[in-house]
Amino acid sequence: MPNSPTPTDASPRYPRWADRLIRQLDAFAATRSRAERVPALVLSRQEGGDVRAPAFMIREYEHRLSPVRGTTHFQVPHAVVDDKELTGGFLAAIDRVAVRFQLTMPSGRLRLPSFHTCRAVLEAERGTGDLQAQQQPIVDELYTALLTRRRSLRTGARVAELLGQHLLTGWLQGLVTALIVGFPKLCYRFRLRHWGLRWVADESNATCFLDAALAFCRDGELDAEDPRVRRILLRALLTDLRRATRSRTWLSHVWARRRWSFVVLVPEIDDVDGAGRAFLGTFEELAGDQPSRPLLVLAACAGPPPAYAAPIDADLRRPNGIPDKVFTYLKEGSAEPVRLVTLPAEDDTEGTAKERIETHPGVMARRDRPLDWLRPAVLPALALASAGALLAPHYLWPAPSPEPPAAPSCVTVGTGERVGVTDGRQCSLAVPGSRGKELRDLERQVARENALVPGGRYRTLVFLAPLSLQNGVYDDPPVGLQILRGAIAQQHRLNAGVRQNKMPIRLLIANTGQYFKYGARSARSPKDPDVTRMIVERRRKDHIAAVIGLTQSRPESLEAARELDQAGIPVIANGVTGSNMVGPESPQRYFQISAPNARVAPVLADFIEHSPTVHGLSSGTPHAVVVYDPTDAYFSTDLKNLFLDSYGKHGGVDLVGFSEKPGATTPDNIATDVCNKVSATHGIIVYLGRSGVLPSLLNAMQSAGGHCQPPEGSTIPLIAESAPIDFQLHPAETARAYPYMTLMYETANAPTQDPRDPYAQFTRDFAAVFGGRSADADAAGGFDTVGIVTKVVENLLPASHDVQPNDIYLWLTAHGVSQYPGASGVLRLDGKHKYPPDKAVFIREIGQPDGATATLLSCGILPNRQHPARWGSEPDTFPCPRDGSPPAF
């Protein structure tokens, strides 16, 4: 609890300067902001204050929006979502809001066609048979609901019924029914199938509204409280509210009267499962992607505020500190959908705030005027005159056909993830709640860095990688998040620095979803989002120079690189090791700064064969129990084949297969088998799968017992191609978590004590942005990819101020980057090298029992520009494997 215990008196006092905040809210509610993104405001109390005061203020504010004494005229349409009255979750809350908005309209009638249509789908049942037969009961239900709302359609049906009751007119009933009953229904179905409510289809990744309706009807696969259904209902309501205040501007006589906002009051959001928290959470997710005016949400909390509520950072010591900040966000909009307004702890002991609120007039919305009818009478005449004057020129010089509307930037897909492209402000790729917190924080950081880029010339880099996980998987957080942090740290350093040919850098974040599922076009699922296509469509508008990241070797990531190559956009990847990525079929414009499997596999084999550390934990030439994923052809299987080529002639090998994807052979199925094989051969586990699945294997081995728990004082040796981020950043915790394991892993960098090491400078630049969070080799790779592209761009600037993506590719192939002092090693890229030759490779150990780390192997071109011929410590040293040539002994 951020606040102290509350007093027990019946009426909490207003906080200091509460009247000034109330006046700002009054001004906004009465006139409505022009800002597209109006944030919800969550009122909380500074520690030491009465935690009941925010809820008290919200309930009292309802009186300012209600009818003035002696009249039934409501000031502003409003609704109260109270957990004490509502028990049906979000659905009950939004139903209450829609009804109250219609009941509290100051003037005119509020129509909510989109909302009522989407709401009626929840009560409709799908049919049986083919697609059209399944949709027909839904169409019938929607048309029946439409008849209850449209008087003209009801009148037509009534006329047809009356004609059929008389002998002389009975023969007309069929004709009249077809014309004024059947034909409107046919048009209604045509509208729903082809162009009505298209955005619902986009939200559900469907072809049309009726296809989407099959998913969230009564017996569809989506529950009424599913987050996607909540988004649809709230977006439908917002669409209707915008139409009521904006779309009727030119021809409606009630336009001038509707300059107020629609206000939702939530007195308490402290119940995690309550209707108030559900409504606010859905608003936060939707408002991150869609305009939120003319809706204002005011909420109050006594306990900890939601994690997504961004503080307004106001000076609580100034009387106008909070009101000024609130005024700015309401009038100019906010990148954060929900803002936390922390009220001062001090109460208004003199009662002046309460007096000013009670004596100050309520919300003064505009009243009806007789001349309101003048606008709709004059405007049609002016429109017809203008059309006549401009008709001939349009026939003589027809305007070019408009470009098709761009696809949504962020799309919710069937896996529960959000994929697409964002600059951190346009929309959010993070899922709601704690699972999306890391990505949401990085989006905010990118938005802040991009906001510092001046409006003149700049170039944009797109970080393309899997940045989220599907529901129900057992992976650790995606490694792409840490690589993205490194890219942000380099962006901050470059944009803040002073150079002769400086080119500011913007970043876009592109999430492909887990397993790179939505990264490229899919022949099997052509309707799925294609994130690479989204990048290509934004190439000119965002001045995209290159794509960085990728981070995974998969068929989908290679296909994404091919799409970008065809569009003329170069790719600088990191964390990618599969042989296919740099093989003969690799795209021309593809480069990577990470070493491929063809280099890593011989190093692992040579280390296992000769390392004194491994020999001390095993016997003779160690027997390798290789754990790999046979379904992962581009990475794990490729690495396994190369490892066998290098090690098979020296020591024995057992192969154990598993799958990174749920539903196949998982770590739980193989744990006992792996332990038995290691114990029987006194060998070593060689883990060649994805690093995110390694914790699941280790946990399964510990739970298996038997040979997985060796005698006290001994451990099972395991070496991995890479280790999870948490293992590298917190080795002591890793050693305590797995006391029966001696863990070794290959990495692209290892810290040194030399302050001149580029990695040491990188850690300082990383800390300048992310504070106490530790850096690692993955973040160093993201740091270097941004640095390399920026170096090429700034080399091109003297010759051309309009650097294009293809110019970067031509420079890399003609001149290249040589001896680049990267944080991830000394790098070289050019027309002959898709990846740095003799890239530095390190093998590190997390020792038992205290987790002390040690670098056991260092080969390749090291950060000090040295290229050692041997690894190990005297007298046990061995030749370093080099690219293209096996070691000779």
C-alpha angles and dihedrals in degrees: 000000000000092000134065124248112294125244119251101229114122100239118047115215124243115258118248115285092009089137091063091053091048091054091054090051090049092053092050095044092051100045107022123225125261089222115114096213111050110181125225111243121224113195117211135163129246113243111282096033131107104275091205093064097084092054090045091053092049093051092046091049089062088069091059090058096044127089119298112247111278096021137074093216111121115217098213131359108254144160135202120219104199121177089208091063102033124063101162099085122227095341093058090045097053092043088054092048094051094049094045092049090055093046096048099048110137092210139004129005123297114222119198103185098153094047095046091047093052091042092052090054089065089061096043124096124222120235131229132254127038125000096273092048090052091051097046097080089049091052090048092050093047093048091049089052089048091055090057090055101040116065095191093058091047090052091054092051090048092051091052090050093051093049091055092056095066127069096221095049100034092097089060093057095082093050094045092045091052093048104040102023111024098037095051089049091050090050090048092054091046090052093050092048100045114025114349119110093354092167090066088059090049092051090052096039089240134136098243142353095270091053089051091047090062088066098054104029119113096282097028124120093258119080119225089248094049111128091238092054090048090053091050094051095046093044090050090053092048090049091055093046092052090049090051092054106027115017092057093054101114105040107022121099090207094057097098091048093055101069093117129094130246108244128205116194119201109183094189133017096170094108104086091205096038128117093247095056090044092053093046093046092052090048090052093053095044098042090056087068107024136048110265104197135143090031122091118189118197116187136170133207133189096188132046111326121237115280091239094059105104114209116243090222095222126169103252091194094066119078091224097035096103098033093050092051092047091048091053095050094045095047101038101029131239136250088217113071094210125039125196113222108197109201118211118265093232115095125219094255094175094055094232094128092052091047094050092048093050095044096041111090118257125250106317105213119179116273128222118277130194092234091061087094092059095075098057090045096052102037097062090052091050091047092053092048092049092048091052092050093049099038098091096049089052091055093046096044107022114200117246115262111267120252115257113264115270118254117255112280095224121031129186109225134197094266090065092252128118115230133183140074130303140164090215094265106054095066141327127258092192122103116234121271133020095325090068099040098100094050092042091054091050091050090055091049092051090048090053093048093047091049089062092058109102120240094249126079120341140143128229129220120199118216103211117187145111104284102166141048132232119245113275101017124133100220126123117244111299114273087226090077092063092044088051089054089056090051091051091049090054091046090053093048095047096044092048095047131088118236135158097244100028119177115185114229128219124193131216121194117219119187117198096183126243116322088017086275098157099030097103140014114291121212090199093051107026092168093060117105116270106211093186090056089052089055093049091050090055095046098106100032093052097035091237112197102178146339120245134184118036087156095184136073105225137132088251094054091049090050089051089052089051092051090051091046090054089052091051096249118135121224126214106189132192132192090026115128109155116124092228090062092066098025129110092284093054114122117258095240095049122108133161134195095207125091115253126236089259088069099035097050097058090047092053092047093048092047094050091047097051110018113120088208092058091044090053090057097042139026132264115325097354119250107234119222099197116204112195142150112251090193092057099077099165097053120008101032091042091052091047092053093049091046091052090050089055102036105027093082092055109040143010121274135202119190122215119182129206136157132241091211121079117249098045133070103324133186090264090062096052105035097096093043092052093049093047092051093048092048094047094050098032085228140134133269111238107198111201100166133099113302093229091066095048095088089055091054093048092047091049091050092052091049092048095068119189113080089359087076107056123195117289112279095031131086140195112247118228129177123190133193087233137354132226116266093248091055091055096043097042108032095158092056090046092053091050092047093053107030093164094057134080102201125203127174142179117241140172096237143019127199117254133191092238109109089204090063107113087225090062091054089046092056089055092050090047092051091051088066105027102030115205097004109115123241124225142178092279092056089046089058092054089047091054098047091058090045094051095050092046091050091053092046093051091047088057096047099084090059098040135009090200101068111185128197092252090054089061091052093048091050092050092051096042102037105005129186114285130188091355106180096227128177087235093051140289105316135204126180128169144132093297099041122061087179133022109280115236090010111193113264125190133187117205134187131217100209129209138276102007100029095244110173125222133179107232100175133028117177135158130035102337126208090263088060090249119135105204119209094207141032132209134048127291128302091017105059129143136190117272114239111242130205111278097005129076118228117269121216 
